PDB file of C-alpha atoms and ligand atoms in Angstrom:
ATOM      1  CA  UNK A  11      20.116   7.662  14.696  1.00  0.00           C
ATOM      2  CA  UNK A  12      16.537   8.511  15.706  1.00  0.00           C
ATOM      3  CA  UNK A  13      14.076   5.634  15.268  1.00  0.00           C
ATOM      4  CA  UNK A  14      11.906   6.311  12.233  1.00  0.00           C
ATOM      5  CA  UNK A  15       8.584   4.599  11.632  1.00  0.00           C
ATOM      6  CA  UNK A  16       6.546   4.184   8.449  1.00  0.00           C
ATOM      7  CA  UNK A  17       2.919   4.304   9.522  1.00  0.00           C
ATOM      8  CA  UNK A  18       1.812   6.586   6.709  1.00  0.00           C
ATOM      9  CA  UNK A  19       3.325   8.238   3.636  1.00  0.00           C
ATOM     10  CA  UNK A  20       3.586  11.442   5.689  1.00  0.00           C
ATOM     11  CA  UNK A  21       6.274   9.821   7.892  1.00  0.00           C
ATOM     12  CA  UNK A  22       8.808  10.344   5.105  1.00  0.00           C
ATOM     13  CA  UNK A  23       9.462  13.685   3.438  1.00  0.00           C
ATOM     14  CA  UNK A  24       8.699  13.806  -0.313  1.00  0.00           C
ATOM     15  CA  UNK A  25      12.449  13.787  -1.082  1.00  0.00           C
ATOM     16  CA  UNK A  26      12.914  10.712   1.129  1.00  0.00           C
ATOM     17  CA  UNK A  27      10.063   8.904  -0.617  1.00  0.00           C
ATOM     18  CA  UNK A  28      11.674   9.651  -3.986  1.00  0.00           C
ATOM     19  CA  UNK A  29      14.973   8.385  -2.702  1.00  0.00           C
ATOM     20  CA  UNK A  30      13.392   5.127  -1.481  1.00  0.00           C
ATOM     21  CA  UNK A  31      11.752   4.636  -4.891  1.00  0.00           C
ATOM     22  CA  UNK A  32      15.013   5.312  -6.750  1.00  0.00           C
ATOM     23  CA  UNK A  33      16.676   2.776  -4.510  1.00  0.00           C
ATOM     24  CA  UNK A  34      13.822   0.302  -5.092  1.00  0.00           C
ATOM     25  CA  UNK A  35      14.514   0.495  -8.852  1.00  0.00           C
ATOM     26  CA  UNK A  36      18.244  -0.108  -8.219  1.00  0.00           C
ATOM     27  CA  UNK A  37      17.531  -3.069  -5.934  1.00  0.00           C
ATOM     28  CA  UNK A  38      15.169  -4.480  -8.574  1.00  0.00           C
ATOM     29  CA  UNK A  39      17.911  -4.275 -11.232  1.00  0.00           C
ATOM     30  CA  UNK A  40      20.420  -5.859  -8.838  1.00  0.00           C
ATOM     31  CA  UNK A  41      17.985  -8.669  -8.097  1.00  0.00           C
ATOM     32  CA  UNK A  42      17.329  -9.219 -11.828  1.00  0.00           C
ATOM     33  CA  UNK A  43      21.072  -9.529 -12.446  1.00  0.00           C
ATOM     34  CA  UNK A  44      21.217 -12.164  -9.717  1.00  0.00           C
ATOM     35  CA  UNK A  45      23.693 -10.143  -7.637  1.00  0.00           C
ATOM     36  CA  UNK A  46      23.837 -10.769  -3.921  1.00  0.00           C
ATOM     37  CA  UNK A  47      23.419  -7.720  -1.693  1.00  0.00           C
ATOM     38  CA  UNK A  48      23.206  -8.398   2.031  1.00  0.00           C
ATOM     39  CA  UNK A  49      23.454  -5.161   4.049  1.00  0.00           C
ATOM     40  CA  UNK A  50      21.036  -6.473   6.709  1.00  0.00           C
ATOM     41  CA  UNK A  51      23.041  -9.546   7.741  1.00  0.00           C
ATOM     42  CA  UNK A  52      21.844 -10.881  11.111  1.00  0.00           C
ATOM     43  CA  UNK A  53      18.969  -8.392  11.256  1.00  0.00           C
ATOM     44  CA  UNK A  54      15.603  -9.798  12.292  1.00  0.00           C
ATOM     45  CA  UNK A  55      12.177  -8.604  11.147  1.00  0.00           C
ATOM     46  CA  UNK A  56       9.159  -9.364  13.387  1.00  0.00           C
ATOM     47  CA  UNK A  57       5.900  -9.540  11.400  1.00  0.00           C
ATOM     48  CA  UNK A  58       2.574  -9.297  13.230  1.00  0.00           C
ATOM     49  CA  UNK A  59      -0.403 -10.293  11.082  1.00  0.00           C
ATOM     50  CA  UNK A  60      -3.902  -9.888  12.540  1.00  0.00           C
ATOM     51  CA  UNK A  61      -5.406 -10.126   9.024  1.00  0.00           C
ATOM     52  CA  UNK A  62      -4.748 -12.461   6.089  1.00  0.00           C
ATOM     53  CA  UNK A  63      -2.049 -11.710   3.521  1.00  0.00           C
ATOM     54  CA  UNK A  64      -0.344 -13.180   0.499  1.00  0.00           C
ATOM     55  CA  UNK A  65       1.755 -10.373  -1.021  1.00  0.00           C
ATOM     56  CA  UNK A  66       2.688  -8.511   2.149  1.00  0.00           C
ATOM     57  CA  UNK A  67       3.939 -11.561   3.974  1.00  0.00           C
ATOM     58  CA  UNK A  68       5.850 -13.003   1.036  1.00  0.00           C
ATOM     59  CA  UNK A  69       7.423  -9.703  -0.008  1.00  0.00           C
ATOM     60  CA  UNK A  70       8.621  -8.837   3.506  1.00  0.00           C
ATOM     61  CA  UNK A  71       9.851 -12.342   4.253  1.00  0.00           C
ATOM     62  CA  UNK A  72      11.591 -12.837   0.895  1.00  0.00           C
ATOM     63  CA  UNK A  73      12.917  -9.262   0.979  1.00  0.00           C
ATOM     64  CA  UNK A  74      14.483  -9.651   4.405  1.00  0.00           C
ATOM     65  CA  UNK A  75      16.058 -12.988   3.418  1.00  0.00           C
ATOM     66  CA  UNK A  76      17.497 -11.447   0.235  1.00  0.00           C
ATOM     67  CA  UNK A  77      19.025  -8.583   2.245  1.00  0.00           C
ATOM     68  CA  UNK A  78      20.760 -11.113   4.489  1.00  0.00           C
ATOM     69  CA  UNK A  79      18.411 -11.073   7.474  1.00  0.00           C
ATOM     70  CA  UNK A  80      15.577 -13.247   8.684  1.00  0.00           C
ATOM     71  CA  UNK A  81      11.980 -12.805   9.750  1.00  0.00           C
ATOM     72  CA  UNK A  82       9.481 -14.179  12.244  1.00  0.00           C
ATOM     73  CA  UNK A  83       5.785 -14.538  11.367  1.00  0.00           C
ATOM     74  CA  UNK A  84       3.466 -13.873  14.326  1.00  0.00           C
ATOM     75  CA  UNK A  85      -0.295 -14.298  14.266  1.00  0.00           C
ATOM     76  CA  UNK A  86      -2.815 -13.716  17.089  1.00  0.00           C
ATOM     77  CA  UNK A  87      -3.723 -17.403  16.934  1.00  0.00           C
ATOM     78  CA  UNK A  88      -0.370 -18.445  18.328  1.00  0.00           C
ATOM     79  CA  UNK A  89       0.865 -15.435  20.297  1.00  0.00           C
ATOM     80  CA  UNK A  90      -0.308 -13.887  23.556  1.00  0.00           C
ATOM     81  CA  UNK A  91      -1.652 -10.926  21.547  1.00  0.00           C
ATOM     82  CA  UNK A  92      -4.602 -13.150  20.644  1.00  0.00           C
ATOM     83  CA  UNK A  93      -5.181 -13.829  24.352  1.00  0.00           C
ATOM     84  CA  UNK A  94      -5.343 -10.157  25.255  1.00  0.00           C
ATOM     85  CA  UNK A  95      -1.738  -9.168  26.063  1.00  0.00           C
ATOM     86  CA  UNK A  96      -1.656  -5.376  25.626  1.00  0.00           C
ATOM     87  CA  UNK A  97      -0.144  -4.117  22.371  1.00  0.00           C
ATOM     88  CA  UNK A  98       2.184  -1.821  24.369  1.00  0.00           C
ATOM     89  CA  UNK A  99       3.657  -4.783  26.292  1.00  0.00           C
ATOM     90  CA  UNK A 100       4.076  -6.748  23.070  1.00  0.00           C
ATOM     91  CA  UNK A 101       5.829  -3.746  21.505  1.00  0.00           C
ATOM     92  CA  UNK A 102       8.292  -3.418  24.398  1.00  0.00           C
ATOM     93  CA  UNK A 103       9.157  -7.122  24.329  1.00  0.00           C
ATOM     94  CA  UNK A 104       9.262  -7.618  20.565  1.00  0.00           C
ATOM     95  CA  UNK A 105      11.337  -4.503  19.955  1.00  0.00           C
ATOM     96  CA  UNK A 106      13.878  -5.601  22.570  1.00  0.00           C
ATOM     97  CA  UNK A 107      14.610  -8.716  20.495  1.00  0.00           C
ATOM     98  CA  UNK A 108      14.161  -7.841  16.817  1.00  0.00           C
ATOM     99  CA  UNK A 109      15.568  -4.995  14.690  1.00  0.00           C
ATOM    100  CA  UNK A 110      12.448  -3.940  12.794  1.00  0.00           C
ATOM    101  CA  UNK A 111       8.721  -4.716  12.991  1.00  0.00           C
ATOM    102  CA  UNK A 112       5.903  -4.873  10.456  1.00  0.00           C
ATOM    103  CA  UNK A 113       2.265  -4.926  11.584  1.00  0.00           C
ATOM    104  CA  UNK A 114      -0.987  -5.595   9.732  1.00  0.00           C
ATOM    105  CA  UNK A 115      -4.062  -5.021  11.861  1.00  0.00           C
ATOM    106  CA  UNK A 116      -7.542  -3.505  12.058  1.00  0.00           C
ATOM    107  CA  UNK A 117      -7.524  -0.237  14.051  1.00  0.00           C
ATOM    108  CA  UNK A 118      -4.888   2.247  12.942  1.00  0.00           C
ATOM    109  CA  UNK A 119      -4.484   3.363  16.563  1.00  0.00           C
ATOM    110  CA  UNK A 120      -3.038  -0.056  17.366  1.00  0.00           C
ATOM    111  CA  UNK A 121      -0.097   0.499  15.020  1.00  0.00           C
ATOM    112  CA  UNK A 122       0.409   3.965  16.509  1.00  0.00           C
ATOM    113  CA  UNK A 123       0.316   2.599  20.060  1.00  0.00           C
ATOM    114  CA  UNK A 124       2.790  -0.114  19.105  1.00  0.00           C
ATOM    115  CA  UNK A 125       5.165   2.418  17.519  1.00  0.00           C
ATOM    116  CA  UNK A 126       4.976   4.686  20.576  1.00  0.00           C
ATOM    117  CA  UNK A 127       6.435   1.871  22.718  1.00  0.00           C
ATOM    118  CA  UNK A 128       8.821   0.400  20.155  1.00  0.00           C
ATOM    119  CA  UNK A 129      12.579   0.882  20.275  1.00  0.00           C
ATOM    120  CA  UNK A 130      12.898  -0.177  16.624  1.00  0.00           C
ATOM    121  CA  UNK A 131      11.307   1.022  13.356  1.00  0.00           C
ATOM    122  CA  UNK A 132       7.689  -0.017  12.824  1.00  0.00           C
ATOM    123  CA  UNK A 133       6.189  -0.446   9.351  1.00  0.00           C
ATOM    124  CA  UNK A 134       2.445  -0.368   8.744  1.00  0.00           C
ATOM    125  CA  UNK A 135       1.556  -3.397   6.595  1.00  0.00           C
ATOM    126  CA  UNK A 136      -2.116  -2.262   6.306  1.00  0.00           C
ATOM    127  CA  UNK A 137      -4.734  -1.024   8.717  1.00  0.00           C
ATOM    128  CA  UNK A 138      -8.407  -0.182   8.240  1.00  0.00           C
ATOM    129  CA  UNK A 139      -7.176   3.383   7.651  1.00  0.00           C
ATOM    130  CA  UNK A 140      -4.310   3.042   5.169  1.00  0.00           C
ATOM    131  CA  UNK A 141      -1.807   0.867   3.290  1.00  0.00           C
ATOM    132  CA  UNK A 142       1.316   2.979   2.704  1.00  0.00           C
ATOM    133  CA  UNK A 143       3.618   0.112   1.582  1.00  0.00           C
ATOM    134  CA  UNK A 144       1.234  -0.576  -1.292  1.00  0.00           C
ATOM    135  CA  UNK A 145       1.533   3.022  -2.433  1.00  0.00           C
ATOM    136  CA  UNK A 146       5.332   2.738  -2.586  1.00  0.00           C
ATOM    137  CA  UNK A 147       4.856  -0.164  -5.009  1.00  0.00           C
ATOM    138  CA  UNK A 148       2.130   1.664  -6.961  1.00  0.00           C
ATOM    139  CA  UNK A 149       4.268   4.775  -7.361  1.00  0.00           C
ATOM    140  CA  UNK A 150       7.291   2.688  -8.348  1.00  0.00           C
ATOM    141  CA  UNK A 151       5.172   0.928 -10.977  1.00  0.00           C
ATOM    142  CA  UNK A 152       3.792   4.133 -12.467  1.00  0.00           C
ATOM    143  CA  UNK A 153       7.251   5.734 -12.596  1.00  0.00           C
ATOM    144  CA  UNK A 154       8.828   2.688 -14.214  1.00  0.00           C
ATOM    145  CA  UNK A 155       6.185   2.581 -16.963  1.00  0.00           C
ATOM    146  CA  UNK A 156       5.286   6.244 -17.463  1.00  0.00           C
ATOM    147  CA  UNK A 157       7.914   8.410 -15.731  1.00  0.00           C
ATOM    148  CA  UNK A 158       7.383  11.089 -13.082  1.00  0.00           C
ATOM    149  CA  UNK A 159       3.884  11.133 -11.582  1.00  0.00           C
ATOM    150  CA  UNK A 160       4.104  14.800 -10.532  1.00  0.00           C
ATOM    151  CA  UNK A 161       1.322  16.824 -12.168  1.00  0.00           C
ATOM    152  CA  UNK A 162      -0.373  13.726 -13.626  1.00  0.00           C
ATOM    153  CA  UNK A 163      -4.015  12.759 -13.103  1.00  0.00           C
ATOM    154  CA  UNK A 164      -5.003   9.668 -11.157  1.00  0.00           C
ATOM    155  CA  UNK A 165      -8.557   8.308 -10.928  1.00  0.00           C
ATOM    156  CA  UNK A 166      -9.623   6.270  -7.911  1.00  0.00           C
ATOM    157  CA  UNK A 167     -12.872   4.403  -8.576  1.00  0.00           C
ATOM    158  CA  UNK A 168     -14.812   2.356  -6.008  1.00  0.00           C
ATOM    159  CA  UNK A 169     -14.594   2.287  -2.224  1.00  0.00           C
ATOM    160  CA  UNK A 170     -13.184   5.194  -0.200  1.00  0.00           C
ATOM    161  CA  UNK A 171     -11.207   2.650   1.819  1.00  0.00           C
ATOM    162  CA  UNK A 172      -7.664   2.273   3.194  1.00  0.00           C
ATOM    163  CA  UNK A 173      -6.217   2.260  -0.343  1.00  0.00           C
ATOM    164  CA  UNK A 174      -8.182   5.369  -1.331  1.00  0.00           C
ATOM    165  CA  UNK A 175      -6.919   7.116   1.816  1.00  0.00           C
ATOM    166  CA  UNK A 176      -3.389   6.141   0.831  1.00  0.00           C
ATOM    167  CA  UNK A 177      -3.876   7.606  -2.658  1.00  0.00           C
ATOM    168  CA  UNK A 178      -4.960  10.861  -0.977  1.00  0.00           C
ATOM    169  CA  UNK A 179      -1.710  10.916   1.011  1.00  0.00           C
ATOM    170  CA  UNK A 180       0.229  10.050  -2.155  1.00  0.00           C
ATOM    171  CA  UNK A 181      -1.419  12.934  -4.050  1.00  0.00           C
ATOM    172  CA  UNK A 182       0.032  15.284  -1.411  1.00  0.00           C
ATOM    173  CA  UNK A 183       3.480  13.683  -1.187  1.00  0.00           C
ATOM    174  CA  UNK A 184       4.017  12.967  -4.904  1.00  0.00           C
ATOM    175  CA  UNK A 185       2.092  16.024  -6.094  1.00  0.00           C
ATOM    176  CA  UNK A 186      -0.508  14.649  -8.520  1.00  0.00           C
ATOM    177  CA  UNK A 187      -4.179  15.365  -9.130  1.00  0.00           C
ATOM    178  CA  UNK A 188      -6.598  12.787  -7.745  1.00  0.00           C
ATOM    179  CA  UNK A 189     -10.179  12.258  -8.926  1.00  0.00           C
ATOM    180  CA  UNK A 190     -12.159  10.034  -6.625  1.00  0.00           C
ATOM    181  CA  UNK A 191     -15.446   8.445  -7.711  1.00  0.00           C
ATOM    182  CA  UNK A 192     -17.257   6.732  -4.836  1.00  0.00           C
ATOM    183  CA  UNK A 193     -20.947   6.050  -4.116  1.00  0.00           C
ATOM    184  CA  UNK A 194     -22.619   8.177  -1.417  1.00  0.00           C
ATOM    185  CA  UNK A 195     -21.726   6.922   2.043  1.00  0.00           C
ATOM    186  CA  UNK A 196     -18.376   5.430   0.994  1.00  0.00           C
ATOM    187  CA  UNK A 197     -16.233   8.577   1.025  1.00  0.00           C
ATOM    188  CA  UNK A 198     -12.609   8.459   2.188  1.00  0.00           C
ATOM    189  CA  UNK A 199     -11.312  10.003   5.416  1.00  0.00           C
ATOM    190  CA  UNK A 200     -12.558  13.583   5.845  1.00  0.00           C
ATOM    191  CA  UNK A 201      -9.363  15.049   7.280  1.00  0.00           C
ATOM    192  CA  UNK A 202      -7.244  13.553   4.480  1.00  0.00           C
ATOM    193  CA  UNK A 203      -9.699  14.962   1.948  1.00  0.00           C
ATOM    194  CA  UNK A 204      -9.265  18.355   3.565  1.00  0.00           C
ATOM    195  CA  UNK A 205      -5.493  18.016   3.595  1.00  0.00           C
ATOM    196  CA  UNK A 206      -5.448  17.142  -0.120  1.00  0.00           C
ATOM    197  CA  UNK A 207      -8.149  19.625  -1.057  1.00  0.00           C
ATOM    198  CA  UNK A 208      -6.103  21.498  -3.705  1.00  0.00           C
ATOM    199  CA  UNK A 209      -5.254  18.221  -5.447  1.00  0.00           C
ATOM    200  CA  UNK A 210      -8.502  16.286  -5.119  1.00  0.00           C
ATOM    201  CA  UNK A 211     -11.945  16.217  -6.677  1.00  0.00           C
ATOM    202  CA  UNK A 212     -14.676  14.023  -5.224  1.00  0.00           C
ATOM    203  CA  UNK A 213     -17.179  12.821  -7.847  1.00  0.00           C
ATOM    204  CA  UNK A 214     -19.978  10.301  -8.180  1.00  0.00           C
ATOM    205  CA  UNK A 215     -19.500   9.428 -11.860  1.00  0.00           C
ATOM    206  CA  UNK A 216     -16.683   6.949 -12.626  1.00  0.00           C
ATOM    207  CA  UNK A 217     -16.599   7.988 -16.300  1.00  0.00           C
ATOM    208  CA  UNK A 218     -16.054  11.633 -15.355  1.00  0.00           C
ATOM    209  CA  UNK A 219     -13.324  10.624 -12.898  1.00  0.00           C
ATOM    210  CA  UNK A 220     -11.519   8.580 -15.539  1.00  0.00           C
ATOM    211  CA  UNK A 221     -11.547  11.299 -18.229  1.00  0.00           C
ATOM    212  CA  UNK A 222      -7.988  11.904 -19.485  1.00  0.00           C
ATOM    213  CA  UNK A 223      -6.474  10.166 -16.477  1.00  0.00           C
ATOM    214  CA  UNK A 224      -2.940   8.736 -16.616  1.00  0.00           C
ATOM    215  CA  UNK A 225      -3.646   6.062 -14.035  1.00  0.00           C
ATOM    216  CA  UNK A 226      -6.861   4.273 -13.056  1.00  0.00           C
ATOM    217  CA  UNK A 227      -6.843   2.450  -9.725  1.00  0.00           C
ATOM    218  CA  UNK A 228      -9.397   0.474  -7.788  1.00  0.00           C
ATOM    219  CA  UNK A 229      -9.690  -2.112  -5.017  1.00  0.00           C
ATOM    220  CA  UNK A 230     -12.172  -4.642  -3.636  1.00  0.00           C
ATOM    221  CA  UNK A 231     -15.647  -3.429  -2.672  1.00  0.00           C
ATOM    222  CA  UNK A 232     -15.569  -5.224   0.696  1.00  0.00           C
ATOM    223  CA  UNK A 233     -12.245  -4.983   2.497  1.00  0.00           C
ATOM    224  CA  UNK A 234     -11.063  -7.365   5.189  1.00  0.00           C
ATOM    225  CA  UNK A 235     -13.365  -6.955   8.174  1.00  0.00           C
ATOM    226  CA  UNK A 236     -16.327  -5.857   5.989  1.00  0.00           C
ATOM    227  CA  UNK A 237     -17.233  -9.285   4.654  1.00  0.00           C
ATOM    228  CA  UNK A 238     -20.719  -9.243   6.173  1.00  0.00           C
ATOM    229  CA  UNK A 239     -21.515  -6.104   4.120  1.00  0.00           C
ATOM    230  CA  UNK A 240     -20.608  -7.851   0.838  1.00  0.00           C
ATOM    231  CA  UNK A 241     -24.188  -8.186  -0.499  1.00  0.00           C
ATOM    232  CA  UNK A 242     -25.158  -4.595   0.305  1.00  0.00           C
ATOM    233  CA  UNK A 243     -21.897  -3.354  -1.173  1.00  0.00           C
ATOM    234  CA  UNK A 244     -22.435  -5.361  -4.398  1.00  0.00           C
ATOM    235  CA  UNK A 245     -25.628  -3.335  -4.868  1.00  0.00           C
ATOM    236  CA  UNK A 246     -24.146   0.019  -3.844  1.00  0.00           C
ATOM    237  CA  UNK A 247     -21.051  -0.336  -6.045  1.00  0.00           C
ATOM    238  CA  UNK A 248     -22.751  -1.903  -9.095  1.00  0.00           C
ATOM    239  CA  UNK A 249     -22.093   1.202 -11.242  1.00  0.00           C
ATOM    240  CA  UNK A 250     -18.447   1.455 -10.161  1.00  0.00           C
ATOM    241  CA  UNK A 251     -16.783  -1.400 -12.031  1.00  0.00           C
ATOM    242  CA  UNK A 252     -13.607  -0.458 -13.896  1.00  0.00           C
ATOM    243  CA  UNK A 253     -14.465  -1.866 -17.330  1.00  0.00           C
ATOM    244  CA  UNK A 254     -13.393  -1.020 -20.878  1.00  0.00           C
ATOM    245  CA  UNK A 255     -15.850   1.906 -21.022  1.00  0.00           C
ATOM    246  CA  UNK A 256     -14.136   3.452 -18.010  1.00  0.00           C
ATOM    247  CA  UNK A 257     -10.656   2.754 -19.411  1.00  0.00           C
ATOM    248  CA  UNK A 258     -11.732   4.284 -22.755  1.00  0.00           C
ATOM    249  CA  UNK A 259     -12.237   7.647 -21.009  1.00  0.00           C
ATOM    250  CA  UNK A 260      -8.634   7.724 -19.820  1.00  0.00           C
ATOM    251  CA  UNK A 261      -5.571   8.673 -21.866  1.00  0.00           C
ATOM    252  CA  UNK A 262      -4.739   5.988 -24.468  1.00  0.00           C
ATOM    253  CA  UNK A 263      -1.516   5.160 -22.595  1.00  0.00           C
ATOM    254  CA  UNK A 264      -3.154   5.127 -19.139  1.00  0.00           C
ATOM    255  CA  UNK A 265      -2.273   2.199 -16.920  1.00  0.00           C
ATOM    256  CA  UNK A 266      -4.516   0.217 -14.584  1.00  0.00           C
ATOM    257  CA  UNK A 267      -3.457  -0.719 -11.036  1.00  0.00           C
ATOM    258  CA  UNK A 268      -5.094  -2.852  -8.338  1.00  0.00           C
ATOM    259  CA  UNK A 269      -3.358  -3.823  -5.099  1.00  0.00           C
ATOM    260  CA  UNK A 270      -4.842  -7.360  -5.280  1.00  0.00           C
ATOM    261  CA  UNK A 271      -6.510  -9.631  -4.371  1.00  0.00           C
ATOM    262  CA  UNK A 272      -9.043  -8.773  -7.119  1.00  0.00           C
ATOM    263  CA  UNK A 273     -12.569  -9.931  -7.845  1.00  0.00           C
ATOM    264  CA  UNK A 274     -13.032 -10.123 -11.604  1.00  0.00           C
ATOM    265  CA  UNK A 275     -16.580  -9.138 -12.547  1.00  0.00           C
ATOM    266  CA  UNK A 276     -16.979  -6.971  -9.432  1.00  0.00           C
ATOM    267  CA  UNK A 277     -14.685  -3.942  -9.038  1.00  0.00           C
ATOM    268  CA  UNK A 278     -12.847  -4.720 -12.287  1.00  0.00           C
ATOM    269  CA  UNK A 279     -13.713  -6.614 -15.452  1.00  0.00           C
ATOM    270  CA  UNK A 280     -11.484  -9.496 -16.531  1.00  0.00           C
ATOM    271  CA  UNK A 281     -10.853  -7.647 -19.808  1.00  0.00           C
ATOM    272  CA  UNK A 282      -9.258  -4.751 -17.926  1.00  0.00           C
ATOM    273  CA  UNK A 283      -7.237  -6.546 -15.267  1.00  0.00           C
ATOM    274  CA  UNK A 284      -5.983  -9.119 -17.771  1.00  0.00           C
ATOM    275  CA  UNK A 285      -5.747  -6.579 -20.588  1.00  0.00           C
ATOM    276  CA  UNK A 286      -2.893  -4.591 -22.173  1.00  0.00           C
ATOM    277  CA  UNK A 287      -3.131  -1.538 -19.883  1.00  0.00           C
ATOM    278  CA  UNK A 288      -2.963  -3.534 -16.671  1.00  0.00           C
ATOM    279  CA  UNK A 289       0.304  -3.446 -14.740  1.00  0.00           C
ATOM    280  CA  UNK A 290      -0.917  -5.338 -11.693  1.00  0.00           C
ATOM    281  CA  UNK A 291       1.752  -8.065 -11.809  1.00  0.00           C
ATOM    282  CA  UNK A 292       4.573  -5.532 -11.863  1.00  0.00           C
ATOM    283  CA  UNK A 293       2.765  -3.692  -9.078  1.00  0.00           C
ATOM    284  CA  UNK A 294       2.636  -6.854  -6.954  1.00  0.00           C
ATOM    285  CA  UNK A 295       6.310  -7.671  -7.619  1.00  0.00           C
ATOM    286  CA  UNK A 296       7.330  -4.131  -6.758  1.00  0.00           C
ATOM    287  CA  UNK A 297       6.126  -4.687  -3.197  1.00  0.00           C
ATOM    288  CA  UNK A 298       9.314  -6.740  -2.797  1.00  0.00           C
ATOM    289  CA  UNK A 299      11.693  -4.125  -4.177  1.00  0.00           C
ATOM    290  CA  UNK A 300      10.010  -1.095  -2.593  1.00  0.00           C
ATOM    291  CA  UNK A 301       9.930  -2.663   0.877  1.00  0.00           C
ATOM    292  CA  UNK A 302      13.552  -3.795   0.629  1.00  0.00           C
ATOM    293  CA  UNK A 303      14.445  -0.171  -0.083  1.00  0.00           C
ATOM    294  CA  UNK A 304      12.220   0.946   2.800  1.00  0.00           C
ATOM    295  CA  UNK A 305      13.791  -1.471   5.313  1.00  0.00           C
ATOM    296  CA  UNK A 306      17.273  -0.459   4.164  1.00  0.00           C
ATOM    297  CA  UNK A 307      16.322   3.206   4.620  1.00  0.00           C
ATOM    298  CA  UNK A 308      14.795   2.716   8.079  1.00  0.00           C
ATOM    299  CA  UNK A 309      17.657   0.544   9.348  1.00  0.00           C
ATOM    300  CA  UNK A 310      20.676   2.109   7.677  1.00  0.00           C
ATOM    301  CA  UNK A 311      19.455   5.631   6.905  1.00  0.00           C
ATOM    302  CA  UNK A 312      22.189   7.734   5.324  1.00  0.00           C
ATOM    303  CA  UNK A 313      24.422   4.676   5.060  1.00  0.00           C
ATOM    304  CA  UNK A 314      22.055   3.012   2.570  1.00  0.00           C
TER     305      UNK A 314
HETATM  306  N1   CP B   3      -1.951  -5.996  -1.712  1.00  0.00           N
HETATM  307  C1   CP B   3      -1.754  -6.655  -0.559  1.00  0.00           C
HETATM  308  O1   CP B   3      -1.418  -6.076   0.476  1.00  0.00           O
HETATM  309  O2   CP B   3      -1.939  -7.997  -0.652  1.00  0.00           O
HETATM  310  P1   CP B   3      -2.015  -9.034   0.558  1.00  0.00           P
HETATM  311  O3   CP B   3      -3.282  -8.770   1.304  1.00  0.00           O
HETATM  312  O4   CP B   3      -2.004 -10.377  -0.127  1.00  0.00           O
HETATM  313  O5   CP B   3      -0.810  -8.851   1.441  1.00  0.00           O
HETATM  314  N1  NVA B   4      -8.751  -2.743   0.914  1.00  0.00           N
HETATM  315  C1  NVA B   4      -8.256  -4.098   0.985  1.00  0.00           C
HETATM  316  C2  NVA B   4      -6.802  -4.146   0.615  1.00  0.00           C
HETATM  317  C3  NVA B   4      -6.188  -5.527   0.639  1.00  0.00           C
HETATM  318  C4  NVA B   4      -4.736  -5.523   0.317  1.00  0.00           C
HETATM  319  C5  NVA B   4      -8.476  -4.640   2.387  1.00  0.00           C
HETATM  320  O1  NVA B   4      -8.248  -3.894   3.357  1.00  0.00           O
HETATM  321  O2  NVA B   4      -8.905  -5.782   2.518  1.00  0.00           O
END
């Protein structure tokens, strides 16, 4: 079986993504019933984290344990990566000892360089460019609450960051309309915008973006690595908070998603994130189920 990687949503065909999400729902039900399912016995996941994480680490580590395998947490502080060992050398060594790798880092090219030298599947656990695992969980959450997302309208409000880029890829792969409202200077990736041009509208007004939307999504104003821009960004994004006025523009049954961690009173009001339309806790939990389905797919392929 050819080694498959998951560095972006485009690495799986739309039918494969659907299959992974169907499987994620099955694995969730199995887990809820307390049934043991251990197809990855003895498999080892190597996890490289060059940025902080709560959900990604826990969901991968718990997920691998539940599937019968184990995982190793690696940070630059206590590996040779932090002392300048080339990513290619790390990839060759790590992939000769573990069965699957997950990486969270800054430059997207680092994940690509790692994958190019890896003998085993590599999963992107977030880069400055994108966060495809989060989109699996977001899509699973929308589908479980509102059904098929094909042809629906999604509003992205806030920063044109790694999550916004991932929504652009999702609009292409899951076939929905995406309205993006970002302040000038904070637009998402130009080539992704071009790729999704028939499904995307770029706006400045969050209320216009939210009108009749089925899903409203946002994320922090200052992502990891942008902390020193926090004050400037607070000013630039002041008009981009997802509050009840924004939610009121959307369809009455619209849901609100946020990948977390969230800053109440900045990108989202407490009323919205803690309110009746928010599905953020299901979204966070679905990281576990979606990534279990993804690891099963990458390691067992047709056998899963
Ligand atoms: N949403 C997400 O990836 O969370 P963490 O940064 O906690 O992993
Ligand atoms: N855009 C955020 C997502 C965190 C999960 C960041 O990169 O920090």
